[in-house]
């Protein structure tokens, strides 16, 4: 990351993605960065089942980083 840009990693507890997302305190301007699934089809924008569910549940933007070679 460039100087002055901070990033943190969080692990959210919960028995579902919805519960995990709700357990975090979201701040204005935050984003979630996830890696694409090796099993996801290209037509699904590199999203696996978990990332697709996260996209629907998150109150902030999500960035999907494609796997190498995609």
Short mmCIF file of N, CA and C in Angstrom, two decimals:
data_model
loop_
_atom_site.label_atom_id
_atom_site.label_comp_id
_atom_site.label_asym_id
_atom_site.label_seq_id
_atom_site.Cartn_x
_atom_site.Cartn_y
_atom_site.Cartn_z
N UNK A 1 0.83 -1.18 0.00
CA UNK A 1 0.00 0.00 0.00
C UNK A 1 0.88 1.24 0.00
N UNK A 2 0.38 2.32 -0.56
CA UNK A 2 1.13 3.57 -0.53
C UNK A 2 1.28 4.09 0.89
N UNK A 3 2.30 4.91 1.11
CA UNK A 3 2.47 5.54 2.42
C UNK A 3 1.21 6.30 2.80
N UNK A 4 0.84 6.19 4.06
CA UNK A 4 -0.33 6.89 4.55
C UNK A 4 -1.64 6.15 4.40
N UNK A 5 -1.62 5.03 3.70
CA UNK A 5 -2.84 4.23 3.54
C UNK A 5 -2.78 3.09 4.53
N UNK A 6 -3.79 3.00 5.37
CA UNK A 6 -3.83 1.95 6.38
C UNK A 6 -4.84 0.88 5.99
N UNK A 7 -4.53 -0.34 6.36
CA UNK A 7 -5.44 -1.46 6.14
C UNK A 7 -5.42 -2.33 7.38
N UNK A 8 -6.56 -2.86 7.72
CA UNK A 8 -6.65 -3.79 8.84
C UNK A 8 -7.42 -5.03 8.38
N UNK A 9 -7.17 -6.11 9.06
CA UNK A 9 -7.89 -7.35 8.79
C UNK A 9 -8.75 -7.67 10.01
N UNK A 10 -9.95 -8.11 9.77
CA UNK A 10 -10.86 -8.49 10.85
C UNK A 10 -11.43 -9.86 10.57
N UNK A 11 -11.60 -10.62 11.64
CA UNK A 11 -12.29 -11.90 11.56
C UNK A 11 -13.57 -11.74 12.36
N UNK A 12 -14.69 -11.98 11.71
CA UNK A 12 -15.98 -11.76 12.35
C UNK A 12 -16.59 -13.07 12.80
N UNK A 13 -17.01 -13.15 14.06
CA UNK A 13 -17.68 -14.36 14.54
C UNK A 13 -19.12 -14.40 14.06
N UNK A 14 -19.65 -15.58 13.94
CA UNK A 14 -21.06 -15.73 13.58
C UNK A 14 -21.31 -17.08 12.95
N UNK A 15 -22.53 -17.56 13.09
CA UNK A 15 -22.87 -18.86 12.51
C UNK A 15 -23.40 -18.73 11.09
N UNK A 16 -23.42 -17.50 10.58
CA UNK A 16 -23.79 -17.26 9.19
C UNK A 16 -23.08 -15.99 8.73
N UNK A 17 -23.05 -15.78 7.43
CA UNK A 17 -22.44 -14.55 6.91
C UNK A 17 -23.20 -13.34 7.42
N UNK A 18 -24.51 -13.43 7.46
CA UNK A 18 -25.33 -12.32 7.95
C UNK A 18 -24.96 -11.94 9.38
N UNK A 19 -24.82 -12.94 10.26
CA UNK A 19 -24.44 -12.67 11.65
C UNK A 19 -23.02 -12.11 11.74
N UNK A 20 -22.11 -12.64 10.95
CA UNK A 20 -20.73 -12.16 10.97
C UNK A 20 -20.66 -10.71 10.51
N UNK A 21 -21.35 -10.38 9.44
CA UNK A 21 -21.37 -9.00 8.93
C UNK A 21 -21.96 -8.06 9.98
N UNK A 22 -23.02 -8.49 10.64
CA UNK A 22 -23.68 -7.66 11.64
C UNK A 22 -22.83 -7.47 12.89
N UNK A 23 -21.88 -8.37 13.14
CA UNK A 23 -21.06 -8.28 14.36
C UNK A 23 -19.95 -7.25 14.26
N UNK A 24 -19.68 -6.74 13.07
CA UNK A 24 -18.61 -5.77 12.88
C UNK A 24 -19.15 -4.34 12.93
N UNK A 25 -18.32 -3.43 13.43
CA UNK A 25 -18.66 -2.01 13.42
C UNK A 25 -18.12 -1.41 12.13
N UNK A 26 -19.00 -1.00 11.26
CA UNK A 26 -18.60 -0.46 9.95
C UNK A 26 -18.46 1.05 10.03
N UNK A 27 -17.37 1.56 9.48
CA UNK A 27 -17.12 2.99 9.46
C UNK A 27 -17.32 3.54 8.05
N UNK A 28 -17.70 4.81 7.94
CA UNK A 28 -17.85 5.41 6.61
C UNK A 28 -16.54 5.30 5.81
N UNK A 29 -16.66 4.95 4.55
CA UNK A 29 -15.49 4.86 3.69
C UNK A 29 -14.80 3.51 3.68
N UNK A 30 -15.24 2.58 4.52
CA UNK A 30 -14.61 1.26 4.54
C UNK A 30 -15.05 0.44 3.34
N UNK A 31 -14.19 -0.48 2.95
CA UNK A 31 -14.50 -1.45 1.91
C UNK A 31 -14.03 -2.82 2.38
N UNK A 32 -14.55 -3.86 1.77
CA UNK A 32 -14.11 -5.22 2.04
C UNK A 32 -13.40 -5.71 0.78
N UNK A 33 -12.23 -6.31 0.96
CA UNK A 33 -11.48 -6.88 -0.16
C UNK A 33 -11.45 -8.39 0.03
N UNK A 34 -11.89 -9.12 -0.99
CA UNK A 34 -11.89 -10.58 -0.94
C UNK A 34 -11.23 -11.13 -2.20
N UNK A 35 -10.68 -12.31 -2.08
CA UNK A 35 -10.12 -12.99 -3.24
C UNK A 35 -11.18 -13.80 -3.95
N UNK A 36 -11.04 -13.94 -5.25
CA UNK A 36 -12.02 -14.71 -6.01
C UNK A 36 -11.83 -16.20 -5.76
N UNK A 37 -12.89 -16.94 -5.99
CA UNK A 37 -12.87 -18.38 -5.81
C UNK A 37 -12.32 -19.06 -7.05
N UNK A 38 -11.54 -20.09 -6.85
CA UNK A 38 -11.05 -20.85 -8.01
C UNK A 38 -12.18 -21.65 -8.64
N UNK A 39 -13.27 -21.81 -7.91
CA UNK A 39 -14.41 -22.58 -8.42
C UNK A 39 -15.45 -21.71 -9.11
N UNK A 40 -15.35 -20.39 -8.95
CA UNK A 40 -16.36 -19.50 -9.53
C UNK A 40 -16.24 -19.47 -11.04
N UNK A 41 -17.37 -19.40 -11.68
CA UNK A 41 -17.40 -19.32 -13.13
C UNK A 41 -17.18 -17.87 -13.55
N UNK A 42 -16.53 -17.67 -14.69
CA UNK A 42 -16.26 -16.31 -15.15
C UNK A 42 -17.54 -15.50 -15.30
N UNK A 43 -18.62 -16.14 -15.65
CA UNK A 43 -19.88 -15.42 -15.82
C UNK A 43 -20.42 -14.88 -14.50
N UNK A 44 -19.89 -15.37 -13.38
CA UNK A 44 -20.33 -14.90 -12.07
C UNK A 44 -19.35 -13.89 -11.49
N UNK A 45 -18.55 -13.28 -12.34
CA UNK A 45 -17.62 -12.23 -11.91
C UNK A 45 -16.64 -12.71 -10.86
N UNK A 46 -16.19 -13.93 -10.98
CA UNK A 46 -15.20 -14.51 -10.08
C UNK A 46 -15.74 -14.73 -8.66
N UNK A 47 -17.03 -14.63 -8.46
CA UNK A 47 -17.57 -14.79 -7.11
C UNK A 47 -17.93 -16.23 -6.83
N UNK A 48 -17.46 -16.72 -5.71
CA UNK A 48 -17.91 -18.01 -5.22
C UNK A 48 -19.19 -17.79 -4.42
N UNK A 49 -19.73 -18.84 -3.88
CA UNK A 49 -20.98 -18.76 -3.13
C UNK A 49 -20.86 -17.83 -1.93
N UNK A 50 -19.77 -17.95 -1.18
CA UNK A 50 -19.59 -17.12 0.02
C UNK A 50 -19.48 -15.65 -0.34
N UNK A 51 -18.66 -15.32 -1.33
CA UNK A 51 -18.50 -13.91 -1.73
C UNK A 51 -19.80 -13.34 -2.28
N UNK A 52 -20.55 -14.14 -3.02
CA UNK A 52 -21.83 -13.67 -3.55
C UNK A 52 -22.81 -13.35 -2.41
N UNK A 53 -22.82 -14.17 -1.38
CA UNK A 53 -23.67 -13.92 -0.22
C UNK A 53 -23.19 -12.68 0.52
N UNK A 54 -21.87 -12.55 0.68
CA UNK A 54 -21.32 -11.36 1.34
C UNK A 54 -21.74 -10.09 0.61
N UNK A 55 -21.70 -10.12 -0.71
CA UNK A 55 -22.05 -8.95 -1.50
C UNK A 55 -23.47 -8.48 -1.19
N UNK A 56 -24.37 -9.41 -0.99
CA UNK A 56 -25.76 -9.06 -0.66
C UNK A 56 -25.90 -8.54 0.76
N UNK A 57 -25.06 -8.99 1.68
CA UNK A 57 -25.20 -8.66 3.10
C UNK A 57 -24.41 -7.43 3.55
N UNK A 58 -23.33 -7.13 2.87
CA UNK A 58 -22.43 -6.06 3.33
C UNK A 58 -23.05 -4.67 3.19
N UNK A 59 -22.84 -3.81 4.21
CA UNK A 59 -23.31 -2.43 4.11
C UNK A 59 -22.27 -1.51 3.46
N UNK A 60 -21.16 -2.08 3.02
CA UNK A 60 -20.07 -1.30 2.41
C UNK A 60 -19.70 -1.96 1.07
N UNK A 61 -18.98 -1.23 0.20
CA UNK A 61 -18.56 -1.83 -1.06
C UNK A 61 -17.61 -3.01 -0.86
N UNK A 62 -17.64 -3.93 -1.79
CA UNK A 62 -16.74 -5.09 -1.76
C UNK A 62 -15.92 -5.11 -3.04
N UNK A 63 -14.62 -5.30 -2.89
CA UNK A 63 -13.71 -5.41 -4.03
C UNK A 63 -13.29 -6.86 -4.14
N UNK A 64 -13.45 -7.45 -5.32
CA UNK A 64 -13.04 -8.83 -5.55
C UNK A 64 -11.75 -8.81 -6.36
N UNK A 65 -10.72 -9.42 -5.80
CA UNK A 65 -9.42 -9.50 -6.46
C UNK A 65 -9.36 -10.84 -7.19
N UNK A 66 -9.23 -10.82 -8.53
CA UNK A 66 -9.20 -12.09 -9.27
C UNK A 66 -7.96 -12.90 -8.96
N UNK A 67 -8.12 -14.20 -9.05
CA UNK A 67 -6.98 -15.11 -8.87
C UNK A 67 -6.00 -14.90 -10.02
N UNK A 68 -4.76 -15.21 -9.77
CA UNK A 68 -3.74 -15.09 -10.82
C UNK A 68 -4.15 -15.92 -12.03
N UNK A 69 -3.96 -15.38 -13.22
CA UNK A 69 -4.30 -16.10 -14.43
C UNK A 69 -5.72 -15.92 -14.90
N UNK A 70 -6.52 -15.12 -14.19
CA UNK A 70 -7.92 -14.89 -14.61
C UNK A 70 -8.07 -13.50 -15.13
#
